[in-house]
């Protein structure tokens, strides 16, 4: 399991975790954690994230999967990092295709089209390779990730977004499963349409060269922390396009060549 | 100095020949109109043909929203292609031939029939297309740091440089080019991606726009000509030694090497 912070350090991290948690209910975004405490490390940031996840679990939440973020060259360059990050997806974060979502529960939502992996068997890192990852995937689904930031104006660096559950908000899954043997994920094109306008396009290769690379990275990163994927886990590997802002009244649709589409309705 | 259509045409062709960049003409000729800019374009084409080049087709510039925003120019436009701009597949983009070349992936049409506006829609435009191919265009503005306004870039033949086409040809009824994905690889790493929908929603819309714009000047696209529909993604620099590749989902791969 993740290293538990000790003593005064724990108090310091708990304070930041509490502030971020509070923003979910107050809908008032907070200052970037790195401004509150410039000494925060990436390990501290994951500890802050896990403090919040532990509190959600204590309150009855269930982890249904994970997301990988910062998987495009453009985003990594923007944040000055050379590796992805991850966050937790709980049951309450899943929304249905073509079904209104209460936009007021979010602070400053955006959507990202992603090719979601659904696992058919356990996958435990470290040491996982692409072949093992492919064997563990049952099928992929078209999806929209709803990202959100509890940090004011999305003014985030790597430590801020990791502390904030990797800026997770929710996920909308499409309903057409496709087997990996039937598709080359790197060549899957995606058109993102918001309010009838094509606002962004991309291909699966935008995700670390291949979405499977993100799955391998996450299996090994979580494995090093003693966490493994279970059958049925949903893994969002990273966005195919730049994130796009949505608001109440928006309809966002991601249309993937050969994989079908998924539609998020923001009420 | 007072610029005219003729002197701007002289200067642009001289810049191209001497691989020299310059400040935009609109700094000095603030009210150069789009009509005057197209007159420059047509004048430089006439001079290219007089010196022995052959017209091979048309290209569109700034057809993607990303490019329009990057260049602060809000409408697409057409320009001319000649055989001097053909880059055979496999040959490097030589730094000594260009000023500051950048390469972008495109959807390319080969016309089966003449296409004359006005009144052309994407549907009637696609009906005149015989083949669809992947393409890579080398763009090379004659303006320093690619700083220009719409009349400047139109006069400069939409930053034309060179073009290369891919090895896969499909008929229009075999592919939805609006869903065709391309990945941009620089030195082995994927840095960008997009689909044909980045071009005005569908590259057929760009073809229709070209036919209708040309019709305003009494011109048309001819059977056998090639149409470059505009960069799908940003354009990427190709310095000597750079290894670029565009991987299309169905239209194959194009590899571009930066040469001396």
Coordinates of C-alpha atoms in Angstrom, one line a residue:
Chain A
X1 CA 0.0 0.0 0.0
X2 CA 1.0 3.6 -0.3
X3 CA 3.4 4.9 2.3
X4 CA 1.5 6.5 5.1
X5 CA 2.8 9.9 6.0
X6 CA 3.9 10.4 9.6
X7 CA 3.2 12.9 12.3
X8 CA 3.4 16.6 11.4
X9 CA 3.7 15.7 7.7
X10 CA 0.4 13.9 7.9
X11 CA -1.3 16.9 9.4
X12 CA 0.1 19.1 6.7
X13 CA -1.2 16.8 3.9
X14 CA -4.5 16.2 5.7
X15 CA -5.1 20.0 5.7
X16 CA -4.7 20.2 1.9
X17 CA -6.8 17.0 1.3
X18 CA -9.5 18.5 3.5
X19 CA -9.5 21.8 1.5
X20 CA -9.8 19.9 -1.8
X21 CA -12.6 17.7 -0.4
X22 CA -14.4 20.7 0.9
X23 CA -14.4 22.2 -2.6
X24 CA -16.6 19.3 -3.9
X25 CA -19.4 20.3 -1.6
X26 CA -18.9 24.1 -1.3
X27 CA -18.3 24.4 -5.1
X28 CA -15.8 27.0 -4.2
X29 CA -12.4 26.2 -5.9
X30 CA -9.2 26.4 -3.8
X31 CA -5.7 27.9 -4.4
X32 CA -3.2 25.5 -6.0
X33 CA -1.8 23.2 -3.3
X34 CA 1.7 24.0 -4.5
X35 CA 1.1 27.6 -3.6
X36 CA -0.2 26.7 -0.2
X37 CA 2.9 24.5 0.4
X38 CA 5.7 24.9 -2.2
X39 CA 7.6 21.9 -0.6
X40 CA 5.0 19.4 -1.8
X41 CA 6.4 16.5 -3.8
X42 CA 4.7 14.1 -6.3
X43 CA 4.6 11.5 -3.5
X44 CA 3.0 14.0 -1.2
X45 CA 0.4 14.7 -3.9
X46 CA -0.5 11.0 -4.3
X47 CA -0.8 10.8 -0.5
X48 CA -3.2 13.8 -0.5
X49 CA -5.2 12.0 -3.2
X50 CA -5.3 8.8 -1.3
X51 CA -6.4 10.6 1.9
X52 CA -9.5 11.8 0.0
X53 CA -10.1 8.4 -1.6
X54 CA -9.9 6.7 1.8
X55 CA -12.4 9.2 3.2
X56 CA -14.8 8.4 0.3
X57 CA -14.4 4.7 0.8
X58 CA -15.1 5.1 4.5
X59 CA -18.3 6.9 3.4
X60 CA -19.4 3.9 1.3
X61 CA -17.8 4.8 -2.1
X62 CA -16.5 1.9 -4.3
X63 CA -13.6 2.2 -6.6
X64 CA -14.6 1.0 -10.1
X65 CA -11.5 1.9 -12.0
X66 CA -8.8 4.4 -12.7
X67 CA -7.9 7.2 -15.1
X68 CA -4.5 8.1 -16.6
X69 CA -3.9 11.8 -17.3
X70 CA -1.2 13.9 -18.9
X71 CA -0.7 11.3 -21.7
X72 CA -0.3 13.7 -24.7
X73 CA 2.9 15.4 -25.7
X74 CA 1.0 18.7 -25.7
X75 CA -0.2 18.3 -22.1
X76 CA 3.1 17.0 -20.8
X77 CA 4.9 20.0 -22.4
X78 CA 2.3 22.4 -20.9
X79 CA 2.9 21.1 -17.4
X80 CA 6.6 20.5 -17.9
X81 CA 6.5 16.8 -17.1
X82 CA 7.6 13.7 -19.0
X83 CA 5.3 11.1 -17.4
X84 CA 1.5 10.6 -16.9
X85 CA -0.4 10.6 -13.7
X86 CA -3.4 8.7 -12.4
X87 CA -6.6 9.2 -10.4
X88 CA -9.5 7.0 -9.0
X89 CA -12.9 6.5 -10.5
X90 CA -15.7 5.7 -8.0
X91 CA -19.1 4.3 -8.7
X92 CA -20.8 7.6 -8.3
X93 CA -18.7 9.1 -11.1
X94 CA -20.2 6.9 -13.8
X95 CA -23.0 8.5 -16.0
X96 CA -25.1 7.1 -18.7
X97 CA -25.0 7.7 -22.5
X98 CA -27.6 10.1 -23.8
X99 CA -28.9 10.7 -20.3
X100 CA -28.9 14.1 -18.6
X101 CA -26.1 14.8 -16.1
X102 CA -26.5 17.4 -13.3
X103 CA -23.9 19.9 -14.3
X104 CA -24.2 21.8 -11.0
X105 CA -22.3 19.1 -9.2
X106 CA -19.1 20.2 -11.1
X107 CA -17.1 23.3 -10.7
X108 CA -15.5 23.9 -14.1
X109 CA -16.1 20.8 -16.2
X110 CA -14.5 19.8 -19.5
X111 CA -14.8 16.7 -21.6
X112 CA -12.1 14.5 -23.2
X113 CA -12.8 11.6 -25.7
X114 CA -11.1 8.4 -24.6
X115 CA -11.0 4.8 -25.5
X116 CA -11.9 3.0 -22.3
X117 CA -10.5 -0.4 -21.4
X118 CA -12.7 -2.9 -19.5
X119 CA -10.7 -5.7 -17.9
X120 CA -11.7 -9.3 -18.1
X121 CA -9.1 -10.6 -15.6
X122 CA -6.8 -9.5 -12.9
X123 CA -3.7 -7.6 -13.9
X124 CA -1.0 -7.0 -11.4
X125 CA 2.2 -5.0 -11.9
X126 CA 5.1 -4.4 -11.6
X127 CA 6.6 -6.1 -14.6
X128 CA 3.5 -6.1 -16.8
X129 CA 4.2 -6.0 -20.6
X130 CA 1.9 -5.1 -23.5
X131 CA 1.2 -8.7 -24.3
X132 CA -0.1 -9.4 -20.7
X133 CA -2.1 -6.1 -20.8
X134 CA -3.8 -7.1 -24.0
X135 CA -4.6 -10.6 -22.5
X136 CA -6.3 -8.9 -19.5
X137 CA -8.5 -6.5 -21.6
X138 CA -12.0 -7.9 -22.2
X139 CA -13.1 -5.1 -24.6
X140 CA -12.9 -1.4 -25.2
X141 CA -15.7 1.2 -25.2
X142 CA -16.0 4.7 -26.6
X143 CA -16.1 7.1 -23.7
X144 CA -16.1 10.7 -22.6
X145 CA -14.1 11.6 -19.5
X146 CA -15.5 14.5 -17.6
X147 CA -12.6 16.3 -16.0
X148 CA -13.0 19.0 -13.4
X149 CA -10.7 20.9 -11.1
X150 CA -11.2 21.8 -7.5
X151 CA -8.3 24.3 -8.1
X152 CA -9.4 27.8 -9.1
X153 CA -9.2 28.6 -12.9
X154 CA -7.6 25.2 -13.7
X155 CA -4.3 26.8 -12.6
X156 CA -2.6 23.5 -12.1
X157 CA 0.8 22.0 -12.1
X158 CA 1.6 18.3 -11.7
X159 CA 1.4 18.3 -7.9
X160 CA -1.9 20.2 -7.9
X161 CA -3.7 17.9 -10.3
X162 CA -2.4 14.7 -8.7
X163 CA -3.5 16.0 -5.3
X164 CA -6.9 16.7 -6.8
X165 CA -7.6 13.1 -8.0
X166 CA -5.9 13.9 -11.3
X167 CA -8.7 16.4 -12.0
X168 CA -11.3 13.7 -12.3
X169 CA -15.0 14.5 -12.6
X170 CA -16.8 11.6 -14.1
X171 CA -17.1 9.2 -17.1
X172 CA -19.7 8.4 -19.7
X173 CA -19.3 5.1 -21.3
X174 CA -20.8 4.1 -24.7
X175 CA -22.5 0.9 -25.2
X176 CA -20.7 -0.9 -28.1
X177 CA -17.9 -3.2 -26.9
X178 CA -15.1 -3.9 -29.4
X179 CA -12.4 -6.6 -28.9
X180 CA -8.8 -5.5 -29.2
X181 CA -8.2 -8.1 -32.0
X182 CA -10.7 -6.2 -34.2
X183 CA -9.2 -2.7 -34.1
X184 CA -5.8 -0.9 -34.2
X185 CA -6.3 1.5 -31.4
X186 CA -3.4 3.8 -32.6
X187 CA -5.3 4.5 -35.9
X188 CA -8.8 5.0 -34.4
X189 CA -9.9 8.5 -35.4
X190 CA -12.2 10.6 -33.1
X191 CA -14.3 13.6 -33.9
X192 CA -15.5 15.5 -30.8
X193 CA -18.7 17.4 -31.5
X194 CA -20.1 19.9 -28.9
X195 CA -23.4 21.6 -29.7
X196 CA -23.3 20.5 -33.3
X197 CA -19.8 21.9 -34.0
X198 CA -16.7 19.7 -34.5
X199 CA -14.4 21.3 -31.9
X200 CA -11.5 18.8 -31.8
X201 CA -10.2 15.7 -33.6
X202 CA -7.5 13.2 -32.9
X203 CA -6.4 9.6 -33.1
X204 CA -5.7 6.9 -30.5
X205 CA -2.0 7.4 -31.0
X206 CA -2.2 10.7 -29.2
X207 CA -2.3 8.7 -25.9
X208 CA 1.4 8.0 -25.2
X209 CA 1.8 6.6 -28.8
X210 CA -0.8 3.9 -28.0
X211 CA -3.6 3.7 -25.3
X212 CA -2.1 0.3 -24.4
X213 CA 1.1 2.1 -23.3
X214 CA -1.0 4.0 -20.7
X215 CA -2.6 0.8 -19.5
X216 CA 0.8 -0.8 -19.0
X217 CA 2.2 2.3 -17.3
X218 CA -0.8 2.3 -14.9
X219 CA -0.6 -1.4 -14.1
X220 CA 3.0 -1.1 -13.2
X221 CA 2.7 2.2 -11.3
X222 CA -0.2 0.9 -9.2
X223 CA 1.5 -2.5 -8.9
X224 CA 4.4 -0.8 -7.2
X225 CA 1.9 0.5 -4.7
X226 CA 0.4 -2.9 -4.1
X227 CA -2.8 -2.3 -6.1
X228 CA -3.9 -4.6 -9.0
X229 CA -6.7 -4.3 -11.6
X230 CA -9.7 -6.6 -11.0
X231 CA -12.1 -8.0 -13.6
X232 CA -14.6 -5.3 -14.6
X233 CA -12.3 -2.4 -13.7
X234 CA -12.6 0.5 -16.2
X235 CA -9.4 2.2 -17.2
X236 CA -9.5 5.5 -19.0
X237 CA -6.0 5.7 -20.7
X238 CA -6.0 9.4 -21.6
X239 CA -7.5 11.9 -24.0
X240 CA -7.4 11.6 -27.8
X241 CA -7.9 15.4 -28.2
X242 CA -7.4 18.6 -26.1
X243 CA -10.0 19.0 -23.4
X244 CA -13.1 21.1 -24.3
X245 CA -15.2 23.2 -21.9
X246 CA -18.9 22.2 -21.4
X247 CA -21.7 23.9 -19.4
X248 CA -25.3 23.3 -18.5
X249 CA -27.1 22.8 -21.8
X250 CA -24.2 21.4 -23.7
X251 CA -24.4 18.2 -25.6
X252 CA -21.0 16.6 -26.2
X253 CA -20.6 13.6 -28.6
X254 CA -17.4 11.7 -29.3
X255 CA -17.5 9.7 -32.5
X256 CA -14.8 7.1 -32.9
X257 CA -14.1 5.4 -36.3
X258 CA -15.0 1.7 -35.9
X259 CA -15.8 2.0 -32.2
X260 CA -19.1 3.9 -32.2
X261 CA -20.0 7.0 -30.3
X262 CA -20.9 8.2 -26.8
X263 CA -23.0 11.3 -25.9
X264 CA -23.0 13.3 -22.7
X265 CA -26.0 15.5 -22.0
X266 CA -25.4 18.3 -19.5
X267 CA -28.5 19.5 -17.7
Chain B
X1 CA 8.2 52.7 -51.8
X2 CA 4.9 52.3 -53.4
X3 CA 4.0 48.7 -54.1
X4 CA 2.0 47.4 -57.1
X5 CA 0.8 44.0 -58.1
X6 CA 3.8 43.7 -60.4
X7 CA 6.4 44.8 -58.0
X8 CA 5.0 42.5 -55.2
X9 CA 5.1 39.6 -57.6
X10 CA 8.7 40.4 -58.5
X11 CA 9.7 40.6 -54.9
X12 CA 8.0 37.4 -53.8
X13 CA 9.6 35.4 -56.6
X14 CA 12.9 36.9 -55.8
X15 CA 12.6 36.0 -52.1
X16 CA 11.7 32.5 -53.1
X17 CA 14.7 32.2 -55.5
X18 CA 17.1 33.7 -53.0
X19 CA 15.6 32.0 -50.0
X20 CA 15.2 35.3 -48.3
X21 CA 12.4 36.3 -46.0
X22 CA 10.9 39.8 -45.5
X23 CA 8.3 41.8 -43.6
X24 CA 4.7 41.6 -44.8
X25 CA 3.8 44.0 -47.6
X26 CA 0.7 45.2 -45.6
X27 CA 3.2 46.9 -43.2
X28 CA 3.7 49.4 -46.1
X29 CA 0.7 48.7 -48.3
X30 CA -2.0 48.7 -45.6
X31 CA -5.0 48.7 -47.9
X32 CA -3.9 45.9 -50.3
X33 CA -7.2 44.3 -51.1
X34 CA -7.9 40.6 -51.4
X35 CA -8.6 41.1 -55.1
X36 CA -5.1 42.7 -55.5
X37 CA -3.6 39.9 -53.5
X38 CA -5.1 37.3 -55.8
X39 CA -3.9 39.4 -58.8
X40 CA -0.4 39.0 -57.4
X41 CA -0.9 35.3 -57.0
X42 CA -2.1 35.0 -60.6
X43 CA 0.8 37.1 -61.8
X44 CA 3.3 34.9 -60.1
X45 CA 1.6 31.9 -61.6
X46 CA 1.8 33.4 -65.1
X47 CA 5.5 34.1 -64.6
X48 CA 6.1 30.5 -63.3
X49 CA 4.3 29.1 -66.4
X50 CA 6.3 31.5 -68.7
X51 CA 9.5 30.1 -67.3
X52 CA 8.4 26.6 -68.1
X53 CA 6.6 25.3 -65.1
X54 CA 3.3 23.3 -65.5
X55 CA 0.2 24.0 -63.5
X56 CA -0.6 20.8 -61.6
X57 CA -3.5 21.9 -59.4
X58 CA -4.7 24.0 -56.5
X59 CA -4.1 24.1 -52.8
X60 CA -6.1 25.5 -49.9
X61 CA -4.6 27.4 -47.0
X62 CA -5.9 27.8 -43.5
X63 CA -8.8 25.4 -43.8
X64 CA -8.5 24.2 -40.2
X65 CA -9.7 26.2 -37.2
X66 CA -6.4 25.4 -35.4
X67 CA -4.4 27.0 -38.3
X68 CA -6.7 30.0 -38.6
X69 CA -6.3 30.7 -34.9
X70 CA -2.6 30.2 -35.0
X71 CA -2.2 32.6 -38.0
X72 CA -4.9 35.1 -36.9
X73 CA -6.5 34.8 -40.4
X74 CA -10.1 33.8 -40.3
X75 CA -10.9 32.5 -43.8
X76 CA -9.5 29.8 -46.0
X77 CA -8.2 30.6 -49.5
X78 CA -6.9 29.0 -52.7
X79 CA -3.5 29.1 -54.4
X80 CA -1.6 27.4 -57.2
X81 CA 0.5 24.3 -57.5
X82 CA 3.1 23.7 -60.2
X83 CA 5.3 20.7 -61.2
X84 CA 8.3 22.5 -59.7
X85 CA 6.7 21.9 -56.3
X86 CA 6.4 18.1 -56.6
X87 CA 8.6 16.3 -54.1
X88 CA 9.0 12.7 -55.1
X89 CA 8.4 10.3 -52.2
X90 CA 11.6 9.4 -50.4
X91 CA 13.5 12.5 -51.3
X92 CA 14.5 14.7 -48.3
X93 CA 13.2 18.3 -47.7
X94 CA 16.4 20.1 -48.4
X95 CA 17.1 23.0 -46.1
X96 CA 19.1 24.7 -48.8
X97 CA 16.0 25.0 -51.0
X98 CA 13.7 26.6 -48.5
X99 CA 13.6 29.5 -46.1
X100 CA 12.0 27.9 -43.0
X101 CA 10.1 24.8 -44.2
X102 CA 7.4 23.2 -42.1
X103 CA 5.5 20.1 -43.1
X104 CA 1.8 19.3 -42.5
X105 CA -0.4 16.2 -43.3
X106 CA -3.2 16.7 -45.8
X107 CA -6.0 14.9 -47.6
X108 CA -5.3 15.0 -51.4
X109 CA -7.9 14.7 -54.2
X110 CA -7.1 13.9 -57.8
X111 CA -9.9 15.2 -60.0
X112 CA -11.7 13.0 -62.4
X113 CA -13.8 15.8 -63.9
X114 CA -13.7 19.5 -64.3
X115 CA -15.2 21.3 -61.3
X116 CA -16.5 24.8 -61.9
X117 CA -18.4 27.0 -59.5
X118 CA -20.5 28.8 -58.4
X119 CA -23.0 26.6 -56.7
X120 CA -20.7 23.7 -55.9
X121 CA -21.6 21.8 -52.6
X122 CA -19.5 19.2 -50.9
X123 CA -21.6 16.6 -52.5
X124 CA -21.2 17.8 -56.1
X125 CA -17.5 18.4 -55.4
X126 CA -16.9 14.9 -54.2
X127 CA -18.7 13.6 -57.3
X128 CA -15.9 15.1 -59.4
X129 CA -13.1 13.4 -57.3
X130 CA -11.5 10.3 -58.8
X131 CA -8.9 9.4 -56.2
X132 CA -8.2 10.2 -52.6
X133 CA -4.6 10.0 -51.3
X134 CA -2.6 11.0 -48.2
X135 CA -0.3 14.0 -48.7
X136 CA 2.3 16.0 -47.0
X137 CA 2.8 19.7 -47.9
X138 CA 6.0 21.6 -47.3
X139 CA 4.9 25.2 -46.5
X140 CA 7.5 27.9 -46.6
X141 CA 6.3 31.5 -46.1
X142 CA 8.3 34.3 -47.6
X143 CA 7.4 36.3 -44.6
X144 CA 9.7 36.5 -41.5
X145 CA 8.5 34.3 -38.7
X146 CA 5.4 33.5 -40.7
X147 CA 4.0 36.9 -39.7
X148 CA 1.4 38.0 -42.3
X149 CA -2.1 39.2 -42.8
X150 CA -4.6 37.6 -45.2
X151 CA -3.6 39.7 -48.3
X152 CA 0.1 38.9 -47.7
X153 CA -0.3 35.2 -47.5
X154 CA -2.7 35.1 -50.5
X155 CA -0.2 37.0 -52.6
X156 CA 2.5 34.6 -51.4
X157 CA 0.6 31.7 -53.0
X158 CA -0.5 30.5 -49.6
X159 CA 3.1 29.8 -48.4
X160 CA 3.5 27.2 -51.2
X161 CA 6.7 25.1 -51.0
X162 CA 6.5 21.5 -52.1
X163 CA 4.2 18.5 -51.9
X164 CA 4.4 14.8 -51.7
X165 CA 1.6 12.2 -52.0
X166 CA 1.2 8.8 -50.4
X167 CA 1.2 5.4 -52.0
X168 CA -2.5 4.4 -51.3
X169 CA -5.3 5.6 -53.6
X170 CA -8.9 5.1 -52.7
X171 CA -12.1 6.0 -54.5
X172 CA -14.5 8.4 -52.7
X173 CA -17.0 5.7 -52.1
X174 CA -14.4 3.6 -50.3
X175 CA -13.5 6.0 -47.5
X176 CA -15.1 8.6 -45.3
X177 CA -12.3 11.2 -45.2
X178 CA -14.0 13.1 -42.4
X179 CA -13.3 10.1 -40.2
X180 CA -9.8 9.4 -41.5
X181 CA -7.2 9.8 -38.7
X182 CA -3.6 10.9 -39.0
X183 CA -0.9 10.7 -36.4
X184 CA 2.1 13.0 -36.6
X185 CA 5.4 11.4 -35.6
X186 CA 8.5 13.5 -35.0
X187 CA 11.8 11.6 -34.4
X188 CA 9.8 8.5 -33.5
X189 CA 7.4 10.0 -31.0
X190 CA 3.7 10.8 -31.7
X191 CA 3.3 14.5 -31.1
X192 CA -0.1 15.3 -32.6
X193 CA -3.2 13.7 -34.3
X194 CA -6.4 14.8 -36.0
X195 CA -9.0 13.6 -38.5
X196 CA -10.1 14.9 -41.9
X197 CA -13.0 16.6 -40.0
X198 CA -10.5 19.2 -38.9
X199 CA -10.8 20.6 -42.5
X200 CA -14.0 22.6 -42.4
X201 CA -15.9 19.5 -41.1
X202 CA -15.0 17.5 -44.2
X203 CA -12.3 18.0 -46.9
X204 CA -15.1 17.9 -49.5
X205 CA -16.2 21.3 -48.1
X206 CA -12.8 22.6 -48.8
X207 CA -12.9 21.4 -52.4
X208 CA -16.3 23.0 -52.8
X209 CA -15.0 26.3 -51.3
X210 CA -12.0 26.2 -53.7
X211 CA -14.3 25.7 -56.8
X212 CA -16.6 28.5 -55.7
X213 CA -13.8 30.9 -54.9
X214 CA -12.1 30.3 -58.2
X215 CA -15.3 30.9 -60.0
X216 CA -15.4 34.4 -58.7
X217 CA -12.3 35.0 -60.8
X218 CA -13.7 33.0 -63.8
X219 CA -11.4 30.0 -63.0
X220 CA -12.1 26.3 -62.5
X221 CA -10.4 23.1 -61.3
X222 CA -9.7 20.8 -64.2
X223 CA -9.9 17.0 -64.6
X224 CA -6.5 15.5 -63.8
X225 CA -5.5 18.3 -61.4
X226 CA -4.6 17.7 -57.8
X227 CA -6.1 19.5 -54.9
X228 CA -4.4 19.8 -51.5
X229 CA -7.2 20.5 -49.0
X230 CA -5.1 22.1 -46.3
X231 CA -3.1 21.0 -43.2
X232 CA -5.1 18.7 -40.9
X233 CA -2.8 19.4 -37.9
X234 CA -0.2 22.1 -37.2
X235 CA 2.8 22.2 -39.4
X236 CA 6.0 20.9 -38.0
X237 CA 9.6 22.2 -38.7
X238 CA 11.8 19.8 -40.7
X239 CA 15.4 20.8 -40.0
X240 CA 18.3 18.7 -41.4
X241 CA 18.2 15.3 -39.7
X242 CA 14.6 15.5 -38.6
X243 CA 12.6 12.4 -39.2
X244 CA 8.9 13.1 -39.6
X245 CA 6.1 10.6 -40.4
X246 CA 2.4 11.0 -41.0
X247 CA 0.5 7.8 -40.3
X248 CA -3.0 7.7 -41.9
X249 CA -5.5 5.2 -40.7
X250 CA -6.4 3.9 -44.2
X251 CA -4.4 6.1 -46.6
X252 CA -0.9 4.8 -45.6
X253 CA 2.2 6.4 -44.3
X254 CA 4.4 9.3 -45.5
X255 CA 7.9 9.6 -44.3
X256 CA 9.7 12.9 -44.5
X257 CA 13.4 13.4 -43.8
X258 CA 15.0 16.8 -43.3
X259 CA 18.1 17.2 -45.6
X260 CA 21.0 19.7 -45.8

